[in-house]
Short mmCIF file of C-alpha atoms in Angstrom, two decimals:
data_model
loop_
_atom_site.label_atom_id
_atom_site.label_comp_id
_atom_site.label_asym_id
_atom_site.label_seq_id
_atom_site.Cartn_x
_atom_site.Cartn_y
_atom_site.Cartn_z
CA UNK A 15 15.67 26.28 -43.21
CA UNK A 16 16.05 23.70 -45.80
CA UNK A 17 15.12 20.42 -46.96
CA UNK A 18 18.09 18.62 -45.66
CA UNK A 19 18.54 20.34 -42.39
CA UNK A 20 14.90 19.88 -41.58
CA UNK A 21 15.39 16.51 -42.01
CA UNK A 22 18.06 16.06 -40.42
CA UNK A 23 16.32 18.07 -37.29
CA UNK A 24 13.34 15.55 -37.80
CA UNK A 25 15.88 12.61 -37.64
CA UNK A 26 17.79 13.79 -34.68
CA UNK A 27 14.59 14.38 -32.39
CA UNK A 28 13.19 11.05 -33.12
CA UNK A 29 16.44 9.78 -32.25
CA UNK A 30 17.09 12.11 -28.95
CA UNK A 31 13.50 10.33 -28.09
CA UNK A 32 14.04 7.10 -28.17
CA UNK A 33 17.28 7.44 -26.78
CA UNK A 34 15.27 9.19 -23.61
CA UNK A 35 12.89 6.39 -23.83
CA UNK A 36 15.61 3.60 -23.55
CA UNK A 37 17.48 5.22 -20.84
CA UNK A 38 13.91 6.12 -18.48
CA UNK A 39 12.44 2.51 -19.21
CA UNK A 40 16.26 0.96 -18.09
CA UNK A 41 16.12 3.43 -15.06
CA UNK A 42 12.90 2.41 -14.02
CA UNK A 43 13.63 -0.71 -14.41
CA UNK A 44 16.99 -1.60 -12.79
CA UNK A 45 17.17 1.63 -10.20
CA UNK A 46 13.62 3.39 -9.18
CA UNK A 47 11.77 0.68 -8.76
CA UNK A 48 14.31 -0.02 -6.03
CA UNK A 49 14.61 3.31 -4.62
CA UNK A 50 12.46 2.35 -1.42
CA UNK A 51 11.40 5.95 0.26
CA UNK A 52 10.64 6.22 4.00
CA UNK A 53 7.77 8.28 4.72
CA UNK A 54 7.57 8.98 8.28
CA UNK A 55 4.09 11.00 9.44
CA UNK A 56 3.02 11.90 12.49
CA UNK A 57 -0.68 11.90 12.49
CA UNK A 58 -3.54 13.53 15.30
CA UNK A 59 -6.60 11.24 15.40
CA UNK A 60 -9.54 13.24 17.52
CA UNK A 61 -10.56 9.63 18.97
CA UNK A 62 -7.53 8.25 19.78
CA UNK A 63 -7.86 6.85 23.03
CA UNK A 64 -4.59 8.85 25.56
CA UNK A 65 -3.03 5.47 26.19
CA UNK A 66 -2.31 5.19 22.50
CA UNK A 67 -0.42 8.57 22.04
CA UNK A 68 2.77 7.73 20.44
CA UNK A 69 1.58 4.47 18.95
CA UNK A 70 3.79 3.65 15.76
CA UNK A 71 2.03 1.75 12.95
CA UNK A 72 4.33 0.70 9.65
CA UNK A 73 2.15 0.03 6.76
CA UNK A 74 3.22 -1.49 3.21
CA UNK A 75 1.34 -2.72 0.32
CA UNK A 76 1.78 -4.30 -2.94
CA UNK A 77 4.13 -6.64 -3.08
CA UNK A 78 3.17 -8.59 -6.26
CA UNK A 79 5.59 -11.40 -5.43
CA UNK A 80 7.42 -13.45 -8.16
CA UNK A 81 6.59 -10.22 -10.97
CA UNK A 82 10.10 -9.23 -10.77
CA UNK A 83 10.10 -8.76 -7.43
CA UNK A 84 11.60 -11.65 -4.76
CA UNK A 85 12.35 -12.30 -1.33
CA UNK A 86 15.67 -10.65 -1.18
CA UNK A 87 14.32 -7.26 -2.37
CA UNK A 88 11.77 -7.20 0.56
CA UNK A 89 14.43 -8.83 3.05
CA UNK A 90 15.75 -5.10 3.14
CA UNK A 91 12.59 -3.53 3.66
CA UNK A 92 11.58 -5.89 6.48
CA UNK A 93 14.90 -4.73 8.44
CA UNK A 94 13.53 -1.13 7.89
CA UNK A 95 10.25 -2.28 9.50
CA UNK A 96 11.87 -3.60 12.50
CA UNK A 97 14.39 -1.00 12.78
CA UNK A 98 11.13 1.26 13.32
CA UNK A 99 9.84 -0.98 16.07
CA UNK A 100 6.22 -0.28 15.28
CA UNK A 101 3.26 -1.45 17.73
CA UNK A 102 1.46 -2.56 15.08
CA UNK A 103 1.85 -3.61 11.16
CA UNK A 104 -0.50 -3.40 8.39
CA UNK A 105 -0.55 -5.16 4.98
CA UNK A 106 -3.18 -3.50 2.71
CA UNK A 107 -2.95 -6.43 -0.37
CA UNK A 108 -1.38 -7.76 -3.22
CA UNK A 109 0.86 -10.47 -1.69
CA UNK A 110 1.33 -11.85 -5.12
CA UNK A 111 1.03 -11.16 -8.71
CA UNK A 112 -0.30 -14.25 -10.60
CA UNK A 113 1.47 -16.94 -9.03
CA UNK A 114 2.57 -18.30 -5.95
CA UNK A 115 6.19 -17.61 -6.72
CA UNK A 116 8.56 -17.92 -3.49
CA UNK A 117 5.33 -17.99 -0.90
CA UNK A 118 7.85 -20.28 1.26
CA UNK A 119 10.65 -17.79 1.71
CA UNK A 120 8.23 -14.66 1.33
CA UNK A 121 6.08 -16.27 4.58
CA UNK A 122 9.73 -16.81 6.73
CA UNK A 123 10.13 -12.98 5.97
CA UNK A 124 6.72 -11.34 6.89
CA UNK A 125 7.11 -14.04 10.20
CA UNK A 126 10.13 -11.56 11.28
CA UNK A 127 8.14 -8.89 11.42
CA UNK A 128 7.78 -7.88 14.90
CA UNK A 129 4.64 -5.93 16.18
CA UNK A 130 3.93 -6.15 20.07
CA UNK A 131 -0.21 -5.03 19.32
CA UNK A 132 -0.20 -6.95 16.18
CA UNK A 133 0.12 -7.69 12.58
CA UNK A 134 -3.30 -7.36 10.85
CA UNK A 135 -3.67 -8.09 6.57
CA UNK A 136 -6.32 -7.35 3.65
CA UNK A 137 -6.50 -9.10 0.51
CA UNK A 138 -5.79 -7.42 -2.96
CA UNK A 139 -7.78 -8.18 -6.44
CA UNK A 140 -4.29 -9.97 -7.56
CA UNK A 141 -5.09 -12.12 -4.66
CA UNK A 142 -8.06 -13.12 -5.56
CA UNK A 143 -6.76 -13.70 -9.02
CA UNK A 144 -4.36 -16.89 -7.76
CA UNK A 145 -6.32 -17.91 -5.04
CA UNK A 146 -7.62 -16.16 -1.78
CA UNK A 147 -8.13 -18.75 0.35
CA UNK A 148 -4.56 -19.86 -0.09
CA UNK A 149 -3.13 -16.29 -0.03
CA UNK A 150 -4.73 -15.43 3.20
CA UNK A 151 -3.66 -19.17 4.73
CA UNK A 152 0.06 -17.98 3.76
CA UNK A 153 -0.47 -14.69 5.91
CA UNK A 154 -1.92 -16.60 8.46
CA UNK A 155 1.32 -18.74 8.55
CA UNK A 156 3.23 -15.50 8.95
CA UNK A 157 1.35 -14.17 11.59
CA UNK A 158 -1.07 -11.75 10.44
CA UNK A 159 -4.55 -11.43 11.31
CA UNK A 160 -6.36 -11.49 7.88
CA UNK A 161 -9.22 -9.52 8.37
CA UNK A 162 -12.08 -10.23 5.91
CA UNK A 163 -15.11 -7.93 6.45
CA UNK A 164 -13.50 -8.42 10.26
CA UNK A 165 -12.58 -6.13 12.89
CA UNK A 166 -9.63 -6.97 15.75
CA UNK A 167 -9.96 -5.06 18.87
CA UNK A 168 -6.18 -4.04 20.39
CA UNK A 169 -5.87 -3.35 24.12
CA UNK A 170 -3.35 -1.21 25.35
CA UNK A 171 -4.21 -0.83 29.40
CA UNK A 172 -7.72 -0.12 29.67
CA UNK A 173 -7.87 1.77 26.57
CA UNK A 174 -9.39 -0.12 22.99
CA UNK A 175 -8.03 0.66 19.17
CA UNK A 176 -10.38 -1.09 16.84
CA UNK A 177 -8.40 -2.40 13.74
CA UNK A 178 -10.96 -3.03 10.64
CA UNK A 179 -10.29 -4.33 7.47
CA UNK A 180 -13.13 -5.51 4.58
CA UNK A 181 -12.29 -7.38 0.93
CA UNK A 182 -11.05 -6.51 -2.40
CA UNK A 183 -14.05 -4.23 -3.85
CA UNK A 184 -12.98 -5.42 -7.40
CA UNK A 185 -12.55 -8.97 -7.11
CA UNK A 186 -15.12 -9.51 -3.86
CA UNK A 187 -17.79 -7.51 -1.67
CA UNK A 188 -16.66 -5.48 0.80
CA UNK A 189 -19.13 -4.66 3.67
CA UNK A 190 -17.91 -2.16 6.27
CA UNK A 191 -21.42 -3.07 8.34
CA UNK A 192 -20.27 -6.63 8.89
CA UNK A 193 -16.94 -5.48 9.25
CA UNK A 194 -18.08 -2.73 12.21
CA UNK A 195 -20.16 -4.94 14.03
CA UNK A 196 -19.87 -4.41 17.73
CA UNK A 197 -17.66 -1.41 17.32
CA UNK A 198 -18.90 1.36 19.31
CA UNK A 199 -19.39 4.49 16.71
CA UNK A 200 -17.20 6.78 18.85
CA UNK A 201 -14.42 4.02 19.05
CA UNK A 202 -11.47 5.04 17.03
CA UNK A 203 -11.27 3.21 14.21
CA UNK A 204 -8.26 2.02 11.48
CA UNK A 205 -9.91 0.69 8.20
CA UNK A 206 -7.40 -1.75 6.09
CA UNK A 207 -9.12 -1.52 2.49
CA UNK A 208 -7.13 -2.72 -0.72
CA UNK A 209 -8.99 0.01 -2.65
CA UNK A 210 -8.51 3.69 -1.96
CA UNK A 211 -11.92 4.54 -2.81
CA UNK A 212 -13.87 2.31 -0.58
CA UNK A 213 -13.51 5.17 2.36
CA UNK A 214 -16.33 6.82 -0.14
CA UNK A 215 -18.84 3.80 1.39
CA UNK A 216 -17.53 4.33 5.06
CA UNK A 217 -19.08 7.73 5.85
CA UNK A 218 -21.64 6.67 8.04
CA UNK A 219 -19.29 4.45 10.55
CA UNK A 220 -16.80 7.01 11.31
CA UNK A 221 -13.77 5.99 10.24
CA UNK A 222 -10.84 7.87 11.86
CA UNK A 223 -8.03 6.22 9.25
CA UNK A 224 -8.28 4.17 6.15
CA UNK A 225 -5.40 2.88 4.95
CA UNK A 226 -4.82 1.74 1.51
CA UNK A 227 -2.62 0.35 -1.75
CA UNK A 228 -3.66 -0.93 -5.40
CA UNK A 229 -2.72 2.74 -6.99
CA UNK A 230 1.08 1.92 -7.17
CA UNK A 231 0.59 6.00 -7.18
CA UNK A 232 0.43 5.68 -11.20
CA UNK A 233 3.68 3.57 -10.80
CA UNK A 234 4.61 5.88 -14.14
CA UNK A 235 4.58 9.54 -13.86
CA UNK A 236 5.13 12.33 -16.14
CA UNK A 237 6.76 15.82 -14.76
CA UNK A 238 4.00 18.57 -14.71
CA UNK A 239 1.31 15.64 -15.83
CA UNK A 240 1.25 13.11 -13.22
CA UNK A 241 0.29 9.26 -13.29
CA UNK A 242 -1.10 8.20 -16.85
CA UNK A 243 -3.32 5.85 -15.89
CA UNK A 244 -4.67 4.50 -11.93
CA UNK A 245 -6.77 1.04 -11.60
CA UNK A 246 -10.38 0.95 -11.03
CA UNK A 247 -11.44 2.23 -7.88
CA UNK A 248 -8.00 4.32 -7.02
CA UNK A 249 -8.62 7.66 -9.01
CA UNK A 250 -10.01 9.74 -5.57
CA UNK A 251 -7.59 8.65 -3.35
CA UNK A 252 -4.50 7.99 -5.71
CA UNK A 253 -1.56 8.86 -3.52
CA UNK A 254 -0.71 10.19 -0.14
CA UNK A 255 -2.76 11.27 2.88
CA UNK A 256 -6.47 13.26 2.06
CA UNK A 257 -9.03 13.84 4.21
CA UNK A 258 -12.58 12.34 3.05
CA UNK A 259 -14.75 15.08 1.83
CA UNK A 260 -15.69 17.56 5.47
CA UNK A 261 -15.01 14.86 7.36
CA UNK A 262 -12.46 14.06 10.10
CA UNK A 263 -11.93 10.52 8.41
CA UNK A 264 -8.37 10.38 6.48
CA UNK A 265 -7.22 8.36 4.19
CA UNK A 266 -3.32 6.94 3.24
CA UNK A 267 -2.88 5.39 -0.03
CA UNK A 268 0.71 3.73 -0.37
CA UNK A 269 2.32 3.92 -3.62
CA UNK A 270 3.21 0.08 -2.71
CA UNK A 271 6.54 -2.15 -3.21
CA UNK A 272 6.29 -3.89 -5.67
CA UNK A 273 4.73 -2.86 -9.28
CA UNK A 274 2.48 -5.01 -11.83
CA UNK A 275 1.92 -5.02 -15.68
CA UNK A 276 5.09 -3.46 -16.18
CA UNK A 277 8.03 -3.90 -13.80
CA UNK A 278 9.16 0.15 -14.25
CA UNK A 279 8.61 3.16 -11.80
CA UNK A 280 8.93 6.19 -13.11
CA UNK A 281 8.48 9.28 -11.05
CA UNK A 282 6.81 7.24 -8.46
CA UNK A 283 9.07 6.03 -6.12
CA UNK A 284 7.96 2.49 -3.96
CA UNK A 285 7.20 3.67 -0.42
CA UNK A 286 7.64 2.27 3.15
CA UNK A 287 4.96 4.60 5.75
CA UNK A 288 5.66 5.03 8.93
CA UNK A 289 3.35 7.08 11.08
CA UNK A 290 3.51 8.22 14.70
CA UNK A 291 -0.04 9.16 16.16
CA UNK A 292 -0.43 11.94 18.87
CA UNK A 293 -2.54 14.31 20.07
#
C-alpha cells in the first residue's frame, strides 16, 4: 500500500469515527433516552403470605428532575403506571438532580399515581445533594410514604406484607436493624434501598426482595463490553433481577428514568418494572 492511500485510509477512519460518535451521542440524546421499556416479571416469593398472590407492584427510579428531564416526559410514564393498576408503588430515589427544578408540577404528577396498598419512597445521594428534608416533604405532598430506616406494614385481609426502606448509603447511614424493628423474621419482606449493594448488609434479616436504582444500568453501554463505568456502591447488583449469594433474597436494580452527568443512553434503555408475585 502506499503513502497516500494509507493516509488517506488513516483519514477516512478517523472520519467514519467521529461521524459514529456524532450520530450515537445525537441518538442517545434525542431518541434512547426516551425509549421507555416495560419490563413486566412475574416473581415467586417463598413467604408471601396466600392473600397476596397476584399482588402487582410498579417500581421506578431515577428521575433526576430538571437534568434534561421534565414533567411532560414522566406525564407518559405515569399513564403507564396507572394503566397497570398496581397495588402498590415504589420510588427507589433520585427525585432530582441538583435542583429543585419543576418540584410543583413533578409533585401534581406522582399525586396521580394510584396504589390501593400504597405508595412507599427512598431517598437517593442526588437527594441529599439539594436537600433531603425538602425532597422527602415534596414526596410526602404526593403521597408517598418516605421511609427512612422505616418499615410500613400493608394489610390485605388478615394477611401482613412488610414494606422496608433505609437511606442513601453514600450520602447517609443506612441501618436495616432500625429499619426491621418489630418485623417478625419470617414476615415477608420488600426492602426499598437507593443502592444496589446494600442487600450485601441485609443477610441476616431475611429479605425476600430488595429493590433498587442509582446504576442507570451504566446509562452507556458498549456491544460485547457492557456499561463503562457504574457509581459507587452499584457494581454487584448493576442491572436486572439476581439472587443474593445462596440465598432466597433477590434483588431488582432499575436502570431508572431519567439519567445524570450526561443526558445520553446508549445501549441502556430507561425502564418502567412491573412485577406480578405468585406462588
Amino acid at each position: 500500500m502506499s503513502r497516500r492511500k494509507f493516509l488517506k485510509k488513516g483519514i477516512l477512519g478517523t472520519a467514519m469515527a467521529s461521524v459514529s460518535s456524532v450520530l450515537a451521542g445525537s441518538y442517545g440524546f434525542t431518541k434512547e433516552r426516551f425509549w421507555v421499556e416495560i419490563n413486566e416479571i412475574k416473581l415467586a416469593l417463598p413467604r408471601l403470605p396466600k392473600e397476596y398472590k397476584g399482588l402487582k407492584l410498579a417500581h421506578f427510579s431515577d428521575l433526576h428532575m430538571g437534568f434534561f428531564y421534565e414533567p411532560q416526559h414522566f406525564s407518559r410514564e405515569m399513564e403507564k403506571i396507572n394503566h397497570f393498576k398496581p397495588d402498590i408503588i415504589c420510588f427507589t430515589g433520585d427525585l432530582v438532580d441538583n435542583e429543585l427544578d419543576h418540584m410543583d408540577e413533578t409533585v401534581e404528577l406522582l399525586r396521580k399515581l394510584h396504589a390501593p396498598l400504597g405508595k412507599f419512597a427512598v431517598l437517593g445521594n442526588h437527594d441529599y445533594y439539594r436537600d433531603d428534608e425538602l425532597v422527602a416533604a415534596h414526596l410526602t405532598k404526593a403521597g408517598f410514604q418516605v421511609l427512612r430506616n422505616q418499615h410500613a406494614v400493608v394489610r390485605r385481609g388478615s394477611d401482613v406484607l412488610y414494606m422496608l426502606g433505609v437511606e442513601d448509603m453514600t450520602m447517609s447511614t443506612p441501618d436495616i436493624v432500625r429499619a426491621a424493628e418489630g418485623v417478625p423474621l419470617d414476615g415477608c419482606k420488600i426492602l426499598l434501598s437507593h443502592a444496589p449493594n446494600f442487600a450485601l448488609e441485609t443477610l441476616e434479616h431475611k429479605i425476600d426482595l430488595q429493590l433498587s436504582g442509582h446504576s442507570h444500568g451504566g446509562q452507556v453501554r458498549l456491544p460485547l463490553i457492557g456499561h463503562l463505568v457504574l457509581p459507587p456502591n452499584a457494581d454487584r447488583f448493576p442491572d436486572g433481577l439476581q439472587r443474593v449469594q445462596e440465598t432466597q433474597m433477590m434483588v431488582y436494580t432499575t436502570r431508572g428514568l431519567g439519567t445524570t452527568h450526561l443526558p445520553v443512553r446508549f445501549y441502556c434503555r430507561p425502564e418502567l418494572t412491573f412485577f406480578t408475585f405468585i406462588h
